[in-house]
PDB file of C-alpha atoms in Angstrom:
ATOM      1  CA  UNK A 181       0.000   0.000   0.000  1.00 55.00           C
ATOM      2  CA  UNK A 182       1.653   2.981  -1.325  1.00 65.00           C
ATOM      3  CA  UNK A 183       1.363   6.415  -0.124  1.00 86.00           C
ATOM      4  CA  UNK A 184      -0.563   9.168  -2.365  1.00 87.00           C
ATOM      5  CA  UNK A 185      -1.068  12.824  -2.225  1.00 93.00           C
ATOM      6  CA  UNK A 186      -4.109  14.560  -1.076  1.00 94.00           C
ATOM      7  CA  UNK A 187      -3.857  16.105  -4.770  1.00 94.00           C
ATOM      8  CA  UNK A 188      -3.574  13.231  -6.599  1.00 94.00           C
ATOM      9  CA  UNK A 189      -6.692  12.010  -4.544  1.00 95.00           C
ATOM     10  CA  UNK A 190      -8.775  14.917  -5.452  1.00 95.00           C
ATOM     11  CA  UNK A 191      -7.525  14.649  -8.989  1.00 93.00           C
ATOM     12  CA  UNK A 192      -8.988  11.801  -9.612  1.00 90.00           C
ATOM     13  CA  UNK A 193     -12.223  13.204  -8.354  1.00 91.00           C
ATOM     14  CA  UNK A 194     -12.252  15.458 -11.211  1.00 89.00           C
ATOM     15  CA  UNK A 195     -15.194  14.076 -13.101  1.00 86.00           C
ATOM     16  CA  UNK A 196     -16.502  13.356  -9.952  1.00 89.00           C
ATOM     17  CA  UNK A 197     -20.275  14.495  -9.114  1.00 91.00           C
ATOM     18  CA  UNK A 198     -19.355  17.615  -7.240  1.00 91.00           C
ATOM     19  CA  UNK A 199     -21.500  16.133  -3.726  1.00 92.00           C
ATOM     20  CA  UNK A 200     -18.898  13.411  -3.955  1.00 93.00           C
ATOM     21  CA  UNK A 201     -15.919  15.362  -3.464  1.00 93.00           C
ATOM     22  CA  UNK A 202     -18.140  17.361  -0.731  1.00 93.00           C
ATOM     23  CA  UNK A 203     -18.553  14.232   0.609  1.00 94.00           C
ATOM     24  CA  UNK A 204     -14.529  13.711   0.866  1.00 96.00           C
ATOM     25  CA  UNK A 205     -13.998  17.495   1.961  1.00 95.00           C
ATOM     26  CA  UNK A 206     -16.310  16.845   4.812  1.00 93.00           C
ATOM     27  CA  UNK A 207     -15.150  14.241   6.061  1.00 95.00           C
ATOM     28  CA  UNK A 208     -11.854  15.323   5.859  1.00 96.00           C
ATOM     29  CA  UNK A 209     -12.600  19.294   7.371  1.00 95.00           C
ATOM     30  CA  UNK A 210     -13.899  17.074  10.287  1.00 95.00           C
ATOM     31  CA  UNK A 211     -10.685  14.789  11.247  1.00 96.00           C
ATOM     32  CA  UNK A 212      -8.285  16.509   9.464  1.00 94.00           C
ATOM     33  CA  UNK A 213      -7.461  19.229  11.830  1.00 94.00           C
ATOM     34  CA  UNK A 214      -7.220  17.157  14.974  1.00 95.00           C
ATOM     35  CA  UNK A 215      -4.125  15.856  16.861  1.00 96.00           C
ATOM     36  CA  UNK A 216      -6.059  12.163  17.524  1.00 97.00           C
ATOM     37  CA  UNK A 217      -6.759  11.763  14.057  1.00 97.00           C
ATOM     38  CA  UNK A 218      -4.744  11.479  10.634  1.00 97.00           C
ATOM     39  CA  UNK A 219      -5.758  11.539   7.354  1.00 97.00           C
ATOM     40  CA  UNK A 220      -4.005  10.035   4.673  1.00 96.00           C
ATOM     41  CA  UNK A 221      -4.672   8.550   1.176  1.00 96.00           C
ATOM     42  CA  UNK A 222      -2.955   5.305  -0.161  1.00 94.00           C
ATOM     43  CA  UNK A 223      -3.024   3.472  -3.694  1.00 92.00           C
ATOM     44  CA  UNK A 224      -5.518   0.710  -2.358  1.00 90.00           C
ATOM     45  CA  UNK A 225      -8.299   0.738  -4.661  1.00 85.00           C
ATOM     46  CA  UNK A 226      -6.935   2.921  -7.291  1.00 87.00           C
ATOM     47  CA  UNK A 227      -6.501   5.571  -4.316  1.00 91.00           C
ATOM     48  CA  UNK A 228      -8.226   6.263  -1.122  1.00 95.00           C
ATOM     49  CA  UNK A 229      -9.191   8.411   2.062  1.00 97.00           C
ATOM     50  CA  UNK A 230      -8.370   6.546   5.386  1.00 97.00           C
ATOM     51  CA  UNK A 231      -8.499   7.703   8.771  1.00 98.00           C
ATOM     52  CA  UNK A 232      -6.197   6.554  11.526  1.00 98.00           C
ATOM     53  CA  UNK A 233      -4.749   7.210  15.215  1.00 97.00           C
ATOM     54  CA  UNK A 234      -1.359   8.982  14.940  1.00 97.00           C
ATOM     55  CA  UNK A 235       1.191   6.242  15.567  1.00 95.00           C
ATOM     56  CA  UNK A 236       2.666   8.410  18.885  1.00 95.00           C
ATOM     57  CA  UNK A 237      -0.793   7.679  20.245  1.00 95.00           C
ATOM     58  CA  UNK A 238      -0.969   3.983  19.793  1.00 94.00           C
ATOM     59  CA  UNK A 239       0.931   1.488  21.976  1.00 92.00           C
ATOM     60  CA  UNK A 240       2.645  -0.443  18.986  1.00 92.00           C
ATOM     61  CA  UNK A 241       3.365   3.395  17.191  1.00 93.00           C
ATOM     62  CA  UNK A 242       1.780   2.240  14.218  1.00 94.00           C
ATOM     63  CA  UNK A 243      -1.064   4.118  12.950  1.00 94.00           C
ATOM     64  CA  UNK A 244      -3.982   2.666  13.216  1.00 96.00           C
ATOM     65  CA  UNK A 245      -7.249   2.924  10.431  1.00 97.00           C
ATOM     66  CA  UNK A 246     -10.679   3.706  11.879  1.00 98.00           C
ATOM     67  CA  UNK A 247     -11.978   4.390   8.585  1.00 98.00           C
ATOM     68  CA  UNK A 248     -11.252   4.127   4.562  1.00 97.00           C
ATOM     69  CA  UNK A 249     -13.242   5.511   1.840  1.00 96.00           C
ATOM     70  CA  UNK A 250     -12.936   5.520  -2.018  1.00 95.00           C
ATOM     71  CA  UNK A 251     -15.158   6.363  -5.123  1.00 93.00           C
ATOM     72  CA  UNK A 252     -14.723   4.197  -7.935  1.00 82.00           C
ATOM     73  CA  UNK A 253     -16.454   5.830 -11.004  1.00 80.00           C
ATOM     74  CA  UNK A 254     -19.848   7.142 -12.258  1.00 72.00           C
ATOM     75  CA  UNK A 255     -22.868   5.763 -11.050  1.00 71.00           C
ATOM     76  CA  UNK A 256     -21.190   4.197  -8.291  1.00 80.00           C
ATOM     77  CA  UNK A 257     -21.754   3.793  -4.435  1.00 89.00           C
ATOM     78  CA  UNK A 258     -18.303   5.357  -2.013  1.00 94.00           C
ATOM     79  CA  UNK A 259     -17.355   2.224  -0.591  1.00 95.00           C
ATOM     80  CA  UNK A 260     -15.868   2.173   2.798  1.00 97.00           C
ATOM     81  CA  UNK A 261     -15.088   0.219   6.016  1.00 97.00           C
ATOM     82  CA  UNK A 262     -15.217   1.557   9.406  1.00 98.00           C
ATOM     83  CA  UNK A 263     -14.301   0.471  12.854  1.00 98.00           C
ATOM     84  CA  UNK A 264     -17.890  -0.324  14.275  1.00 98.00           C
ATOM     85  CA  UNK A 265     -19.680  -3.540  13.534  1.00 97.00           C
ATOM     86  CA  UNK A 266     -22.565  -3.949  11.699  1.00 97.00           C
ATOM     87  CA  UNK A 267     -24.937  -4.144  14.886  1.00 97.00           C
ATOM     88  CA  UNK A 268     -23.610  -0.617  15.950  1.00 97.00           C
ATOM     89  CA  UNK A 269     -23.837   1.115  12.568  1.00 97.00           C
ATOM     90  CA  UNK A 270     -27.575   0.022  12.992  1.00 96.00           C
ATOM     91  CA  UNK A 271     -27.577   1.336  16.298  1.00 96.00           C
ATOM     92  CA  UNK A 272     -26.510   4.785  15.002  1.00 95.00           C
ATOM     93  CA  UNK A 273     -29.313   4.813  11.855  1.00 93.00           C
ATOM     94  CA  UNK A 274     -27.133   2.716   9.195  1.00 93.00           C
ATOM     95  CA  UNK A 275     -28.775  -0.506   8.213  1.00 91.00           C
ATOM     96  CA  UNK A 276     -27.414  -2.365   5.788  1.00 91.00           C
ATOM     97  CA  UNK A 277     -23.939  -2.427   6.458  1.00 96.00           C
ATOM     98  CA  UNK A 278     -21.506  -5.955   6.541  1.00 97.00           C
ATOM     99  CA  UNK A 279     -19.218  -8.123   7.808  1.00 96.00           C
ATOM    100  CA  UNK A 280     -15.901  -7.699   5.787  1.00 95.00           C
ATOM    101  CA  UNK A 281     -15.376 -11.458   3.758  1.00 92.00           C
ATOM    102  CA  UNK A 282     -11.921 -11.215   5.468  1.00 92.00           C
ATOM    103  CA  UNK A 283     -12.276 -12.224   9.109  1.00 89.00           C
ATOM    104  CA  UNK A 284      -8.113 -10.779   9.380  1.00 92.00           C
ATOM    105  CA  UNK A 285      -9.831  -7.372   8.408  1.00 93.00           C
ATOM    106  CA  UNK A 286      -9.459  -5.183  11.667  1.00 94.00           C
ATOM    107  CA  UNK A 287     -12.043  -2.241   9.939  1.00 97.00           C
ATOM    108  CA  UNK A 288     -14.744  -4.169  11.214  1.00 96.00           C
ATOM    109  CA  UNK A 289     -18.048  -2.823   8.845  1.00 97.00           C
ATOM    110  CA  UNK A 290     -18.432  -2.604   5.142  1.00 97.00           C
ATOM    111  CA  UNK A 291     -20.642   0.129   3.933  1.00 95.00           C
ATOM    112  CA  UNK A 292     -21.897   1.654   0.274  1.00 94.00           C
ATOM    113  CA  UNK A 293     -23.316   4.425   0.328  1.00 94.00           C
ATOM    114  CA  UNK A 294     -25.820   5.394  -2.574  1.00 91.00           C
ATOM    115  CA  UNK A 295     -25.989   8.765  -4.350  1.00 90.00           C
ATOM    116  CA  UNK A 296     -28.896  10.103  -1.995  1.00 90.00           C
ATOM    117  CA  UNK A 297     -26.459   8.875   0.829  1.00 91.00           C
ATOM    118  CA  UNK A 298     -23.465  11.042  -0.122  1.00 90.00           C
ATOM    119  CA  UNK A 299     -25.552  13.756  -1.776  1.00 90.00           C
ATOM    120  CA  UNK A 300     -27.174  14.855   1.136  1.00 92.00           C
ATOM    121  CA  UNK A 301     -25.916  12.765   4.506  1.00 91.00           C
ATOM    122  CA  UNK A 302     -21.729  13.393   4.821  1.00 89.00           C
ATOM    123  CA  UNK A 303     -22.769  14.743   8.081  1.00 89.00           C
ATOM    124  CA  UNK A 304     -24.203  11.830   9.390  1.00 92.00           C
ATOM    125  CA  UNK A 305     -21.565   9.542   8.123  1.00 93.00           C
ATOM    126  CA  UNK A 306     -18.994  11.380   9.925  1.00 92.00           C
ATOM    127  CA  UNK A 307     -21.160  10.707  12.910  1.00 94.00           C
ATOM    128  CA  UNK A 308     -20.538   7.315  12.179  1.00 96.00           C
ATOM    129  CA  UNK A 309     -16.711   7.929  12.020  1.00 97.00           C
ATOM    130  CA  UNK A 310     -16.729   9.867  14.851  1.00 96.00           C
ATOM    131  CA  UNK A 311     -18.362   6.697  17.132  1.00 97.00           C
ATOM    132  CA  UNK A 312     -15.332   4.579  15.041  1.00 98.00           C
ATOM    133  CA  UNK A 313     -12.583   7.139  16.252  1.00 97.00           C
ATOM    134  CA  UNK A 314     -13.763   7.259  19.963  1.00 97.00           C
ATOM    135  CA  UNK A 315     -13.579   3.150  19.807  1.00 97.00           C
ATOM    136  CA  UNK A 316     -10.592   3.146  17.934  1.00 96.00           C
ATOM    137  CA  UNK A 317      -8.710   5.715  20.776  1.00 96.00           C
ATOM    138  CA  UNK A 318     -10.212   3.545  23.767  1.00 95.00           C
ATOM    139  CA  UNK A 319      -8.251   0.185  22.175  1.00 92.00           C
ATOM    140  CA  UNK A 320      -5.163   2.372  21.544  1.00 88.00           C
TER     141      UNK A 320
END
C-alpha cells in the first residue's frame, strides 16, 4: 500500500459528481485538523481516504485505520469500512452495512453508500466515524 497525495486524490475526483468530493472534503474538514486523528490517502483501490490514530498515540506506534473511503467511477456507491460492527452502525441509523469477507480485516463494517447517501448525509456519516474514532482511541 503505497502512499498518495491529497492532490492526486482529489484529482482523480475530477469528473466526480461535485456532492462526492463534498462528501470527501467533509469528512476530511472534520478529522483533518485534529491531533487524535490522521488523514491520509494510499493506492488501495486505485486511491483512497483513510483515517487513523497517529502512531505516537498507539501502543505499537503504528497508525492505526478507523476508517477508509474511495469512489470508484460514475454511477457508483463510495465504498468504505469503518471500525464499528454492523450491529452498531444500525444502532446509530445505518442498516445495511456488513461483515468484511476477510475475518483478518481489523475495519470491522463494510458500507456503500448510494448517491442520496453522499448527496445529502456526509454529516451523518462522519457521525458514524466519529463513534469509530472514539472506539478506535479507547483500544489504543
Amino acid at each position: 500500500m503505497a502512499d498518495a497525495t491529497r492532490e492526486e486524490f482529489y484529482q482523480r475526483l475530477d469528473e466526480a459528481p461535485y456532492a462526492v468530493r463534498g462528501f470527501f472534503e467533509t469528512v476530511e474538514a472534520r478529522f483533518g485538523p485534529r491531533n487524535t486523528a490522521d488523514v491520509h490517502f494510499t493506492h488501495t483501490n486505485g486511491i483512497d481516504m483513510r483515517i487513523a490514530v497517529p502512531k505516537e498515540l498507539t501502543k505499537k506506534g503504528k497508525l492505526r485505520n478507523f476508517a477508509t473511503m474511495y469512489w470508484r467511477g460514475k454511477n457508483r456507491p463510495i465504498h468504505s469500512r469503518i471500525f464499528l460492527t454492523p450491529d452498531e452502525l444500525a444502532n446509530l441509523g445505518f442498516p445495511g452495512a456488513k461483515e468484511p469477507a476477510s475475518s483478518t480485516e481489523p475495519l470491522t463494517a463494510e458500507l456503500q453508500l448510494s448517491e442520496d447517501f453522499w448527496r445529502y448525509k456526509a454529516e451523518d456519516f462522519a457521525r458514524y466515524i466519529e463513534a469509530a474514532h472514539i472506539k478506535m482511541l479507547a483500544q489504543c
